[in-house]
Coordinates of C-alpha atoms in Angstrom, one line a residue:
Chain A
X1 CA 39.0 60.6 101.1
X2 CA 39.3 59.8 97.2
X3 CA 42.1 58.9 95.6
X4 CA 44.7 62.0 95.1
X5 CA 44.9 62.5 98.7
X6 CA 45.1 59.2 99.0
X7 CA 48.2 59.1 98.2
X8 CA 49.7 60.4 101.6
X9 CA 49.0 57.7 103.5
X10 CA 51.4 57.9 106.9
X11 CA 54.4 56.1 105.6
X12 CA 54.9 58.5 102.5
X13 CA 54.4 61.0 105.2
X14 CA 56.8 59.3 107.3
X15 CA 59.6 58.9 105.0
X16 CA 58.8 62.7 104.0
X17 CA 59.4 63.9 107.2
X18 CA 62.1 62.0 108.5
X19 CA 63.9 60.3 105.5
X20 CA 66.2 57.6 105.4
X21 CA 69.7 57.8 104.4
X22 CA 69.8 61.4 103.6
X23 CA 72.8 63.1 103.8
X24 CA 76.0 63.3 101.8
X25 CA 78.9 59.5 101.5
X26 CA 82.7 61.1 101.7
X27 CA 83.9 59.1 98.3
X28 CA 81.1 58.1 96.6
X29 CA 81.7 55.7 93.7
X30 CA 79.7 57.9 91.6
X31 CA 76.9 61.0 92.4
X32 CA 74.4 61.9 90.3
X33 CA 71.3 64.2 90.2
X34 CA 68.4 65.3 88.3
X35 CA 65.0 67.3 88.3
X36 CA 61.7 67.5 87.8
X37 CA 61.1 70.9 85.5
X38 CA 57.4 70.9 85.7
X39 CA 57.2 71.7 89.3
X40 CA 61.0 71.8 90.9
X41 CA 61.5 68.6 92.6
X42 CA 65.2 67.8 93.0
X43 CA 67.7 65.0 94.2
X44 CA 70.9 63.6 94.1
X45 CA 72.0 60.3 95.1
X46 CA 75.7 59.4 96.0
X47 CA 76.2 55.7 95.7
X48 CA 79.4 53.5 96.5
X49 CA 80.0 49.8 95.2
X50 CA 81.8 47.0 96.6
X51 CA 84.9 45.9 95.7
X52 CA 83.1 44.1 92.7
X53 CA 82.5 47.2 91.1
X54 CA 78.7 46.0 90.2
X55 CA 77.2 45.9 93.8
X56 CA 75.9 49.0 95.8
X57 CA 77.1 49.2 99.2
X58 CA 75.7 52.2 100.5
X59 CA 73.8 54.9 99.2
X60 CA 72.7 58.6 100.5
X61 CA 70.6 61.4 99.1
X62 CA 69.3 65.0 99.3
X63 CA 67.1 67.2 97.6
X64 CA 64.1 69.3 98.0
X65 CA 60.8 68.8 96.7
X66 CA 57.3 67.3 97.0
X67 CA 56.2 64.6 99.2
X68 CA 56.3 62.0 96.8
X69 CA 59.4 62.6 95.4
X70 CA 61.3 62.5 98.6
X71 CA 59.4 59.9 99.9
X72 CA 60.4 57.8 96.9
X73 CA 63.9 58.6 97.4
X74 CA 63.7 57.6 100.7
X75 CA 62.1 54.3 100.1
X76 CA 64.3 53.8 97.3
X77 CA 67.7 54.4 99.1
X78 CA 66.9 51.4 101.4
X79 CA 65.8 49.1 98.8
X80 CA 69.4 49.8 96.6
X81 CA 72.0 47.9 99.1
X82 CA 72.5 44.8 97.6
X83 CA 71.5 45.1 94.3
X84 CA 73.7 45.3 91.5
X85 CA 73.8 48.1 89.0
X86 CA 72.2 45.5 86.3
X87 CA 69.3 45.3 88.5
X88 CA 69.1 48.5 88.9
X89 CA 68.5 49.2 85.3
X90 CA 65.7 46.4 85.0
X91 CA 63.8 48.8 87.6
X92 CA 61.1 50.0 86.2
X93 CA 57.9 52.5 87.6
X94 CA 55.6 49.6 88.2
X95 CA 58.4 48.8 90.9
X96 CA 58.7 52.2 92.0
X97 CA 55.0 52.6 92.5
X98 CA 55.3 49.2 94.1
X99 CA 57.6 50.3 96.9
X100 CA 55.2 53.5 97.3
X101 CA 52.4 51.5 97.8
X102 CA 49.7 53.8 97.3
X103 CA 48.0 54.5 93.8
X104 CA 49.9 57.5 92.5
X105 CA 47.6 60.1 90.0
X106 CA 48.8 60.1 86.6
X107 CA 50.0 63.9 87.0
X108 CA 52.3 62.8 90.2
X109 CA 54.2 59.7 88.1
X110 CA 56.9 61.9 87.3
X111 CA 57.4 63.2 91.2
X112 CA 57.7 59.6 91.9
X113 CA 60.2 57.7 89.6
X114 CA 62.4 60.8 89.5
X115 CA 64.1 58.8 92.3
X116 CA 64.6 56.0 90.5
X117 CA 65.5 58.0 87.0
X118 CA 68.3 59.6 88.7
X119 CA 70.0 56.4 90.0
X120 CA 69.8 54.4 86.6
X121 CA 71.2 57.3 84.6
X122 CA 74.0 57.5 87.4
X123 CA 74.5 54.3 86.8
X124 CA 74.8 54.0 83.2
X125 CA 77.1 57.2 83.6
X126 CA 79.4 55.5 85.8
X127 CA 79.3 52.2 83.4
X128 CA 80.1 54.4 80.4
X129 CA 76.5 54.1 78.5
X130 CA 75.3 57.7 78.7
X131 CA 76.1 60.7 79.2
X132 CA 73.8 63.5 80.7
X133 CA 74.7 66.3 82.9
X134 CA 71.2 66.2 85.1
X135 CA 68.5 63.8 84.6
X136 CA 65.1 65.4 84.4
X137 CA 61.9 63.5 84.2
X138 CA 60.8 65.6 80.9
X139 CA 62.5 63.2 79.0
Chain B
X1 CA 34.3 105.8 86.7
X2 CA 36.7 103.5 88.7
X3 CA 36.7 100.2 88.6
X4 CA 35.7 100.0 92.0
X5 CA 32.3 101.8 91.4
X6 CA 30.7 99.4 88.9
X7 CA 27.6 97.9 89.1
X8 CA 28.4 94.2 90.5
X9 CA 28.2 91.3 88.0
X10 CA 25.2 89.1 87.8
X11 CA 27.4 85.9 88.4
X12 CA 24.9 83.5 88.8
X13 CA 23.3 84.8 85.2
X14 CA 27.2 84.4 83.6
X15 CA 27.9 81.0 85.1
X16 CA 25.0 79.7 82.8
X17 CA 27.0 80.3 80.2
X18 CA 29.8 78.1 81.2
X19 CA 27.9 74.4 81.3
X20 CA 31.8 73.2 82.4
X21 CA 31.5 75.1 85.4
X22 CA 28.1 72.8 86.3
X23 CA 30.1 69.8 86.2
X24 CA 31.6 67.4 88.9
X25 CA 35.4 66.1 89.4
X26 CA 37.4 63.9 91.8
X27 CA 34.7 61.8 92.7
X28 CA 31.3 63.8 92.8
X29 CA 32.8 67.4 94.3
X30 CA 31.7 70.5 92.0
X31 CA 34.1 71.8 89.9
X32 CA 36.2 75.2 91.6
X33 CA 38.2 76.3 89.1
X34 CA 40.8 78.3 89.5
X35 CA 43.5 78.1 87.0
X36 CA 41.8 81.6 84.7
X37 CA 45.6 82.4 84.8
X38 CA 46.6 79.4 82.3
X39 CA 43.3 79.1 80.0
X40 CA 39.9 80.5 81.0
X41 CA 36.6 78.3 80.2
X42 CA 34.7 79.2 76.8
X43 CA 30.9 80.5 77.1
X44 CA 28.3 79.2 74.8
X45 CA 28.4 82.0 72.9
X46 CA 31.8 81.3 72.0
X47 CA 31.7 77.4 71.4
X48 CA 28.4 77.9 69.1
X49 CA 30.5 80.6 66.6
X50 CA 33.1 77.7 66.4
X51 CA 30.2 74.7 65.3
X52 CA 28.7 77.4 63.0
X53 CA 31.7 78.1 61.1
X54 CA 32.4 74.5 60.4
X55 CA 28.8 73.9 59.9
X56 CA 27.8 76.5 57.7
X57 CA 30.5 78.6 56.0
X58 CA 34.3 76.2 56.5
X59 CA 36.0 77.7 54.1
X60 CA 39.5 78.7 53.3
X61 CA 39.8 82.5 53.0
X62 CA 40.8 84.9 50.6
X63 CA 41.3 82.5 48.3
X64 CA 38.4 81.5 46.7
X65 CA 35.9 83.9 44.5
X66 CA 32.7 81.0 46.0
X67 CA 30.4 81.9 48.3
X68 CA 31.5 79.9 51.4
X69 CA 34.7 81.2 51.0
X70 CA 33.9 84.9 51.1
X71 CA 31.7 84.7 54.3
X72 CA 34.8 83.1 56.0
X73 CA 37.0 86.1 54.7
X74 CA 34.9 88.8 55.6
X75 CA 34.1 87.2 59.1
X76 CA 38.0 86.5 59.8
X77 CA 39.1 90.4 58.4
X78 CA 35.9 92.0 60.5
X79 CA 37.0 89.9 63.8
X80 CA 40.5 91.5 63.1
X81 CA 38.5 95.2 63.4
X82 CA 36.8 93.6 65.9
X83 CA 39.8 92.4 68.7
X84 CA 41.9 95.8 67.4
X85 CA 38.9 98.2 68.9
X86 CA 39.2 96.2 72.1
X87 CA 42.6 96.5 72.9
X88 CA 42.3 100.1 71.0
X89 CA 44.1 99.6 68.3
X90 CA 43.5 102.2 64.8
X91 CA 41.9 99.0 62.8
X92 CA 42.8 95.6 61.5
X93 CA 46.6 97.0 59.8
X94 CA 47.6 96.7 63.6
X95 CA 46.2 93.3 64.7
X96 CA 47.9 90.5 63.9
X97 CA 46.4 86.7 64.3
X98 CA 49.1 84.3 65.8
X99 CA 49.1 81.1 67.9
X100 CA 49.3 82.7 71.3
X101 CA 51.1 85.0 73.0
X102 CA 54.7 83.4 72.8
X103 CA 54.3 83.3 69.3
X104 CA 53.7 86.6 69.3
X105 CA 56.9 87.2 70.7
X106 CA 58.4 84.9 68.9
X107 CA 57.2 87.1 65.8
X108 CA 58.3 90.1 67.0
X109 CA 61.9 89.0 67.8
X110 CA 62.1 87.0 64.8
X111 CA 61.1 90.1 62.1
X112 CA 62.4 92.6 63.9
X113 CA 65.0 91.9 66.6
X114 CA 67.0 89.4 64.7
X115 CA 67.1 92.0 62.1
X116 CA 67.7 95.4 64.2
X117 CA 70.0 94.6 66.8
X118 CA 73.7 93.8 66.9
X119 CA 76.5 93.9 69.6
X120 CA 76.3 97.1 72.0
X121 CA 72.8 96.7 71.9
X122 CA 70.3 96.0 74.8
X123 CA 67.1 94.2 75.4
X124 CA 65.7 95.5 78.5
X125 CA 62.8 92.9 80.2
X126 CA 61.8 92.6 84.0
X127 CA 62.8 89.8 86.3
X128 CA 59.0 89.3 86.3
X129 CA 59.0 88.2 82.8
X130 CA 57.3 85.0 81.6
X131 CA 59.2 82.6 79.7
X132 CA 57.7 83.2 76.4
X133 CA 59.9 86.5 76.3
X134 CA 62.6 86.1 78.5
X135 CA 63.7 82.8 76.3
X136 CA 62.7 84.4 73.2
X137 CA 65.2 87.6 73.9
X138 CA 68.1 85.7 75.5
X139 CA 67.5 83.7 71.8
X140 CA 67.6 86.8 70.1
X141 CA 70.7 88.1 72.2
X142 CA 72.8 84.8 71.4
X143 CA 72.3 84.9 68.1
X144 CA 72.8 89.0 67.3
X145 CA 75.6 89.9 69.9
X146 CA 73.3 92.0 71.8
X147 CA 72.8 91.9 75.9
X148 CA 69.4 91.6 77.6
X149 CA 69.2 93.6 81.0
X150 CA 66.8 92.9 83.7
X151 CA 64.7 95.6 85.8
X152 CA 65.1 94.2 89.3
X153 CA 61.9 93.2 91.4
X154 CA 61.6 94.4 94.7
X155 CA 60.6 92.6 98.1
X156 CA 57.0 93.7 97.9
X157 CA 56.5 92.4 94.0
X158 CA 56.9 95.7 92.3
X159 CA 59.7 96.8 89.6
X160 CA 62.2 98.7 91.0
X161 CA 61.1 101.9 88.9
X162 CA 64.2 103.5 89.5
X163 CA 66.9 100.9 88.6
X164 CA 64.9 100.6 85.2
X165 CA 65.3 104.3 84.9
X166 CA 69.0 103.4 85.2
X167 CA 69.0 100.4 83.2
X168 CA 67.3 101.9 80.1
X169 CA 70.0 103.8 78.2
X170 CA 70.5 105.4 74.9
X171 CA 71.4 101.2 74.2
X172 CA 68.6 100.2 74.5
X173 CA 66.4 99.4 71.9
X174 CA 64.0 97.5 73.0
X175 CA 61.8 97.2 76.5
X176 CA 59.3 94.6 77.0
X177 CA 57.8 94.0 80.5
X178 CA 54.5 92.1 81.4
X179 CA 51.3 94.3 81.7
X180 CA 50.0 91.7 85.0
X181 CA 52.7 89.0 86.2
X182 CA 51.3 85.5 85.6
X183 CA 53.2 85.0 89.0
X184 CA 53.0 87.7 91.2
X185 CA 49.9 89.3 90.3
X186 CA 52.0 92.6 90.2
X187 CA 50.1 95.7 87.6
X188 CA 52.9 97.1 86.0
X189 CA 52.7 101.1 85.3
X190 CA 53.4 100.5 81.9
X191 CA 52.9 104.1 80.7
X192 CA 55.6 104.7 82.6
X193 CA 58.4 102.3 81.4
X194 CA 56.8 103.5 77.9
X195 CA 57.9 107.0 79.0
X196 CA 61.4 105.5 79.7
X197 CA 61.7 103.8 76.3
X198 CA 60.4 106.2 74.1
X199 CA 63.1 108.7 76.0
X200 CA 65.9 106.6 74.9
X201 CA 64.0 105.9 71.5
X202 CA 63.7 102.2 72.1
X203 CA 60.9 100.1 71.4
X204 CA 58.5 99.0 74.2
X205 CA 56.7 95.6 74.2
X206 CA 53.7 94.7 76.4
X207 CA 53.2 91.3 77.5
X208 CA 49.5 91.0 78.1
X209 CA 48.7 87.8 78.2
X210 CA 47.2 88.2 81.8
X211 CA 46.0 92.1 81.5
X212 CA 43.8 92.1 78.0
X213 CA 41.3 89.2 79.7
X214 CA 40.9 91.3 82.9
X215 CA 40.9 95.1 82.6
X216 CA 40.5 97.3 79.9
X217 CA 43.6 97.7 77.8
X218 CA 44.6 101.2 75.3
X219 CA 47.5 100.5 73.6
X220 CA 47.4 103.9 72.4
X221 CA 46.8 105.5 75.8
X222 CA 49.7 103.2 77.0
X223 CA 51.5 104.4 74.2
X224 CA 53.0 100.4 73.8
X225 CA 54.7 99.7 70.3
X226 CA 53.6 95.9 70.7
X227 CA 51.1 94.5 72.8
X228 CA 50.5 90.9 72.9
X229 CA 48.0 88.2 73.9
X230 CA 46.4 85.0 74.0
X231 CA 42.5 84.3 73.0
X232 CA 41.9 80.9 74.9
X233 CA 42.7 83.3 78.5
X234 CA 40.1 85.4 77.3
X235 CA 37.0 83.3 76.7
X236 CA 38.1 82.5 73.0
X237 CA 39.8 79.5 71.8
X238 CA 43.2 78.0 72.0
X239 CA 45.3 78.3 68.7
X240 CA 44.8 82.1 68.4
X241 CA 47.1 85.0 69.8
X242 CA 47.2 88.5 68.8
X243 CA 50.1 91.0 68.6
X244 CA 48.7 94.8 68.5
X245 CA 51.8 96.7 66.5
X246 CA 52.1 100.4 65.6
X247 CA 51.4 100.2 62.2
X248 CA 54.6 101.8 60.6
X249 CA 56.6 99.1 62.7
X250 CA 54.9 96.6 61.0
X251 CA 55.0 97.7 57.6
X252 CA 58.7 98.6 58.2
X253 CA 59.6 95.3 59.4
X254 CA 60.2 91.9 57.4
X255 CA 57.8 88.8 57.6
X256 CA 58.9 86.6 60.4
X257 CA 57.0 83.2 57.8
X258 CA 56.7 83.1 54.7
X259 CA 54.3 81.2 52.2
X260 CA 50.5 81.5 51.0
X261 CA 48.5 84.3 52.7
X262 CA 51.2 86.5 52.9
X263 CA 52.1 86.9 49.6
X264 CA 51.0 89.8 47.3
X265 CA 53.1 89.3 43.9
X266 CA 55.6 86.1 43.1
X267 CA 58.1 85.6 40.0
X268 CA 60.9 83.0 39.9
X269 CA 63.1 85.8 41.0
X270 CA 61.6 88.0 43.8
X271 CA 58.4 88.4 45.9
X272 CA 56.2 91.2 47.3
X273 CA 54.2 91.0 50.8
X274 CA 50.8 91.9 51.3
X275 CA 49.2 94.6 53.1
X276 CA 48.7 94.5 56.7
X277 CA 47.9 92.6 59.0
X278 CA 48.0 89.6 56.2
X279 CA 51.8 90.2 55.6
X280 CA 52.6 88.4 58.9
X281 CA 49.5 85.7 58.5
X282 CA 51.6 83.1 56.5
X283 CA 50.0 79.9 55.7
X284 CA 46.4 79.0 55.7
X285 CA 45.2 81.0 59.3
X286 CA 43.4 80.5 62.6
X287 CA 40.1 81.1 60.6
X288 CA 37.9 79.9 63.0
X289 CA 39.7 80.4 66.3
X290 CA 39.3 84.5 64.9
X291 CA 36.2 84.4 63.9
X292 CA 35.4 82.8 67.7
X293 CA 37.5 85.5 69.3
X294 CA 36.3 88.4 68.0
X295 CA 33.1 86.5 69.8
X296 CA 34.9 86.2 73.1
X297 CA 35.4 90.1 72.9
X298 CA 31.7 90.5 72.2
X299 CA 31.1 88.8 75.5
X300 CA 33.4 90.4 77.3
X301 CA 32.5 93.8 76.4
X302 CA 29.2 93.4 77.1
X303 CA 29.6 92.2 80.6
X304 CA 31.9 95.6 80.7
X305 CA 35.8 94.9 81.1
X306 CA 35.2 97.9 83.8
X307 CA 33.1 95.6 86.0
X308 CA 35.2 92.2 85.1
X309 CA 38.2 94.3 86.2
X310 CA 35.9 95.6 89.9
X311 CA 34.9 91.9 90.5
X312 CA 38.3 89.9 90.0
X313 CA 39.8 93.0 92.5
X314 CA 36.9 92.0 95.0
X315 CA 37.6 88.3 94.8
X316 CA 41.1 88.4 94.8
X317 CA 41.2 90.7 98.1
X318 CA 38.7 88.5 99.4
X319 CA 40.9 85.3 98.6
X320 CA 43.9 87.1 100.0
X321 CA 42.4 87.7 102.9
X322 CA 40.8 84.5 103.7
X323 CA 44.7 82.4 102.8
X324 CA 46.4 84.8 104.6
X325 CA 48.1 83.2 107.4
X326 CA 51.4 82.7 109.6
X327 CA 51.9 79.6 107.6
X328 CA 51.3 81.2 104.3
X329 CA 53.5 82.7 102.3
X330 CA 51.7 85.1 99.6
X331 CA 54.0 86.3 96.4
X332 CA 53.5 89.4 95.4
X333 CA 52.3 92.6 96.2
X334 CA 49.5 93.3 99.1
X335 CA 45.9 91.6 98.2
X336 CA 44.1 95.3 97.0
X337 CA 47.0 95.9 94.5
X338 CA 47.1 93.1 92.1
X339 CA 45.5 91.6 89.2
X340 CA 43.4 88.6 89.3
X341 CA 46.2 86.0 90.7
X342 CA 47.2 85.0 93.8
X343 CA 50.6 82.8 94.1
X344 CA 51.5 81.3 97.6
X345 CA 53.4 78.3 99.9
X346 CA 51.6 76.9 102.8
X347 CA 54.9 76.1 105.1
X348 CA 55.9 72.7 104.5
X349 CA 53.5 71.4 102.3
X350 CA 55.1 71.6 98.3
X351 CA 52.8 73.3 95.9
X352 CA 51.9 69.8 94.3
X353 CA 51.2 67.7 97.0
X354 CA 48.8 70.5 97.9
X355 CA 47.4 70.8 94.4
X356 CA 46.5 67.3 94.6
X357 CA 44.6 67.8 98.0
X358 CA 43.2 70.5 96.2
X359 CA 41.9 68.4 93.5
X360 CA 40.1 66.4 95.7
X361 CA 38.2 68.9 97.2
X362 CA 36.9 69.6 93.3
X363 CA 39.6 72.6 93.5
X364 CA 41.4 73.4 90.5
X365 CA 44.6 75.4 91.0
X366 CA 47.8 75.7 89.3
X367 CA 51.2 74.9 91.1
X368 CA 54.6 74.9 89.9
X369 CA 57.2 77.5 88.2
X370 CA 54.4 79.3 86.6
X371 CA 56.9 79.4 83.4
X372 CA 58.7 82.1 85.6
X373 CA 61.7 79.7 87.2
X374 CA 64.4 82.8 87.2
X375 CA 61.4 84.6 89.8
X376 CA 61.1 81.7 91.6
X377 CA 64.5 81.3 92.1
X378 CA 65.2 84.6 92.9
X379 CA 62.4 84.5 95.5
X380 CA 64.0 81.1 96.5
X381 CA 61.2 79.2 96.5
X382 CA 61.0 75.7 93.6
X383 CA 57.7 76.5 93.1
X384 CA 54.4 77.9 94.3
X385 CA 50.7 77.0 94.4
X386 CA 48.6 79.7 92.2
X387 CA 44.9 80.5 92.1
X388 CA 43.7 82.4 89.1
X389 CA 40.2 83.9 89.4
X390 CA 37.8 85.3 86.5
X391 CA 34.3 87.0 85.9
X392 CA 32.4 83.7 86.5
X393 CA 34.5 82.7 89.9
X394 CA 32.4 83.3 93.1
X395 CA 33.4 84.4 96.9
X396 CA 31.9 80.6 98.1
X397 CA 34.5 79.5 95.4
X398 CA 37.5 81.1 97.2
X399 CA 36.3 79.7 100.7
X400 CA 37.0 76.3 98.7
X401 CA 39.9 76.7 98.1
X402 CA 40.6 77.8 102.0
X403 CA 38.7 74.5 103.1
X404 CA 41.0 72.6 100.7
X405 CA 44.3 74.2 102.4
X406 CA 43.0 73.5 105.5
X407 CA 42.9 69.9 104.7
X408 CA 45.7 70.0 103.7
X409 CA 47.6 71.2 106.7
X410 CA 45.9 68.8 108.6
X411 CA 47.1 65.8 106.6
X412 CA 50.6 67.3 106.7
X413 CA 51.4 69.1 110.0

C-alpha cells in the first residue's frame, strides 16, 4: 500500500467512525466554525473555559466531511482539555500531523488542520484578536 | 451519420501521441487519467507548434513591419479562421482569443451586461451553471440593479424545460446555460432555450467549456449569440479561451480592456477601436497559446469530432455501468444520455478520501464541488467524486477506476 492510502490506518478510521466528543455543550464559552471550500469539509467546535477564563474545560464538535478532517477533530477534541487558549495558539500543523500520526499527502494538509484552524480563530475571537465570521482553510 | 455509427477510434495509434499518458505515478502504477473534465493532456502535435513558435518565429504581432513579426501575425489571425470554422463561426470577426472560458464570461458581462442592463431586468442561467457565469452574473446583477433567475434542475439531471419557458419573459435579456454540465454530465437542448430567448428577444450565452472538446459544435445551427470555451480542455494550451460572438453584437458592444492591440486611432482627446476580433484583444495576446490551438483543432478534426463524440458515449456508458451500484450514488442523468462525465458518492466514503485511494491505484480523478457548490448543495451532497473521460481514455482504464473503488470500500466499510 503506498503512501496516500496510507493515510487511513485504523485509528483515523476509528475516530472517523465513531468520534469522540461529538455532539453539541448547552453554554459554550464560545463556538466557532469553519470550512474547507476546496472540497466541503465542515466543523464547529463549542468550547467552555474554567473559571480562569484561559483554560478549556470541555470541548464538543460536529461537522461533516472527509476522513481526515473528522478524524482530526476527533483527535483534537481530546487533546484540548487542559490546555490554555495561549497554547492553543502556539499549535501548529507539525502538531496536528503529529496527533494524526500517519504521513498526510500534501493535497490533504488542508482536511487535516482545518480542526485545528477553527479552534485558534475561535479563540482569538473570543480573546478579542480577530474577527472572522467562518474560518476556511483557503486562507 | 449518428454519432453512434462511426468508425471506432484507433486508440492505441492516439495514445502515442500523448507520451504523459506512458508515464508512471504513486509509486510505479500507470497513469489513469481521468480528470479530461478540468484540463485534457496535449499531443505532440500540439506541444511541437508551441517549441516552434518560440524557436523560430517569437515575435510580437501586428506590430512590427520585420519578418519574424509578420509570420507570428499571420499565424495568430489564420488560427483565429482556424478555431471560428470549428465551432462554425462566419470567420475570425467572431472569434475572440481570451484566457479561458471564465474570462470569456467575464468579457461578455463586462462590455455588454454592465452596459445593457439596469433594474427590471433579468439574467436567466440554470442551476447547472458553473461558477465562472453564475459569479460573473450575480456580479453583474449587484452592480446594475438587475435580477438573475435560475431554470430549476430536475431529479433526473435535466432542466426543467418548462419552468424555463416560464422563467424567460419579455425581462429577460439575457440567457446563458452550459452546453454539457461539468457536474452532471447533463447535454443541454440548447436550440431550444435559444428558441426561448430569441422569443423574448434576449440574448442567449453558451457555456461550452465541456461541449466544444467532445462533440461537434454549430453555433450557427444552435443559433447561440455567445459561445464560449477553453483551449487547454481541448488538446491546446492553458492561457487561451475563445468567445464565438455574432458579429453585430460585438461590433455594437464596448471593449471590456483597453490598451495596445486594441487600438485603431489615439489623440490626447479621444480614441477609436479596431476591427474585430482585435477590438476585444487588449494588450500584447496569447500569441502562441493561438497559434497552438488552432493546432489542437487540427487534431481533433482529423480524428473526426463525430467519432470523439461515439467513443466518449461508449466509455462513459461503459463506466456507468461498471460504478453502478447500491452503494453508489451517480449525479446526473442515466449513463447513455450524457456527455463525457460521470460524477458520483460511494456511501460513506467522502469524495477525497476516495480520490486519494484513487491515486494510489495510478487513478486520476477529480473530487470536490466541481466549481458547482449551489448544485451540490441543492443535491445535498458537499461534494462528489468525478471521472472525466476523452478520445485517448480506454475501457481497461474505466475498469481502473472500478478496482480503485473497490479498494476503497474495502479499507472503509
Amino acid at each position: 500500500m503506498s503512501m496516500g492510502s496510507d493515510m487511513y490506518r485504523q485509528q483515523i478510521l476509528d475516530h472517523y467512525r465513531n468520534p469522540r466528543n461529538h455532539g453539541e455543550l448547552g453554554d459554550p464559552t464560545f463556538s466557532h466554525e469553519g470550512y474547507n471550500p476546496s472540497c466541503g469539509d465542515e466543523l464547529e467546535f463549542d468550547v467552555v473555559l474554567e473559571d480562569d477564563g484561559e483554560t478549556i474545560e470541555r470541548v464538543a464538535f460536529r461537522g461533516e466531511g472527509c476522513a481526515i478532517s473528522q478524524a482530526s477533530a476527533s483527535m483534537l477534541s481530546q487533546e484540548l482539555p487542559g490546555m490554555t487558549l495561549d497554547e492553543v495558539a502556539d499549535l501548529d500543523r507539525d502538531d496536528v500531523l503529529e496527533l494524526l500520526g500517519v504521513e498526510v499527502t500534501p493535497m490533504r494538509i488542508k482536511c487535516a488542520v482545518l480542526a485545528e484552524k477553527v479552534v485558534q480563530d475561535g479563540a482569538r475571537i473570543y480573546e478579542g484578536e480577530a474577527d472572522v465570521d467562518q474560518t476556511t482553510t483557503e486562507d | 451519420m449518428k454519432a453512434s455509427e462511426q468508425a471506432p477510434l484507433d486508440v492505441e495509434a492516439i495514445r502515442e501521441d500523448f507520451p504523459i499518458l506512458e508515464r508512471e505515478v504513486a509509486d510505479g502504477k500507470g497513469l489513469v487519467y481521468l480528470d479530461n473534465a478540468a484540463t485534457a493532456q496535449t499531443p505532440d502535435q500540439v506541444v511541437d507548434v508551441i517549441a516552434d513558435y518560440y524557436r523560430t518565429y517569437n515575435a510580437n504581432v501586428h506590430r512590427g513591419i520585420h519578418q519574424l513579426s509578420q509570420e507570428a501575425s499571420v499565424a495568430y489571425e489564420d488560427a483565429h479562421d482556424r478555431v471560428a470554422e470549428f465551432v462554425g463561426a462566419d470567420g475570425r470577426e467572431e472569434m475572440v482569443f481570451t484566457k479561458n472560458t471564465t474570462e470569456s464570461e467575464n468579457l461578455v458581462a463586462g462590455a455588454w451586461g454592465l452596459n445593457e442592463l439596469g433594474p427590471g431586468d433579468e439574467v436567466v442561467l440554470t442551476e447547472m451553471e458553473h461558477h465562472a457565469s453564475l459569479v460573473t452574473w450575480q456580479q453583474v446583477a449587484k452592480r446594475t440593479g438587475a435580477e438573475v433567475k435560475y431554470i430549476p434542475v430536475d431529479e433526473d439531471g435535466y432542466l426543467d424545460m418548462d419552468a424555463a419557458a416560464e422563467l424567460i419573459t419579455d425581462d429577460t435579456q439575457l440567457v446563458n446555460a452550459v452546453h454539457v454540465s461539468n457536474t452532471l454530465g447533463t447535454v443541454n437542448p440548447v436550440a431550444d432555450l435559444a428558441d426561448l430567448a430569441h422569443d423574448h428577444d434576449a440574448l442567449f450565452f453558451v457555456d461550452g467549456a465541456q461541449a466544444a472538446p467532445t462533440r461537434p459544435v454549430d453555433v450557427e445551427a444552435m443559433d447561440a449569440d455567445f459561445y464560449a470555451f477553453s483551449g487547454h480542455k481541448m488538446l491546446g494550451p492553458t492561457g487561451i479561451g475563445c468567445l464565438y460572438g455574432k458579429r453585430h453584437l460585438l461590433e455594437e458592444m464596448e471593449p471590456h480592456l483597453y490598451g495596445g492591440m486594441m487600438i485603431n486611432r489615439v489623440t490626447f482627446e479621444e480614441s477609436t477601436w479596431a476591427d474585430l476580433p482585435w477590438k476585444y484583444e487588449a494588450g500584447t495576446p496569447v500569441i502562441a497559446q493561438g497559434i497552438a490551438l488552432a493546432a489542437a483543432v487540427d487534431y481533433l478534426d482529423d480524428v473526426g469530432m463525430e467519432r470523439i463524440q461515439a467513443h466518449e458515449e461508449h466509455l462513459t456508458e461503459y463506466a456507468y455501468e461498471q460504478l453502478d451500484a447500491d452503494d453508489v450514488d451517480i449525479l446526473g442523468p442515466p449513463g447513455d444520455d450524457r456527455g463525457a462525465v460521470v460524477s458520483f458518492n460511494v456511501d460513506g466514503i467522502h469524495a477525497h478520501d476516495l480520490s486519494t485511494i484513487l491515486n494510489d491505484h495510478g487513478v486520476a480523478i477529480r473530487a470536490g464541488d466541481h466549481c458547482t457548490q449551489p448544485l451540490h448543495q441543492k443535491l445535498g451532497i458537499p461534494a462528489s467524486t468525478r471521472a472525466s473521460f476523452y478520445l485517448y481514455n480506454t475501457k481497461e482504464e474505466v475498469d481502473a477506476l472500478v478496482e480503485g473503488v473497490e479498494a476503497a470500500r474495502e479499507i472503509f466499510h
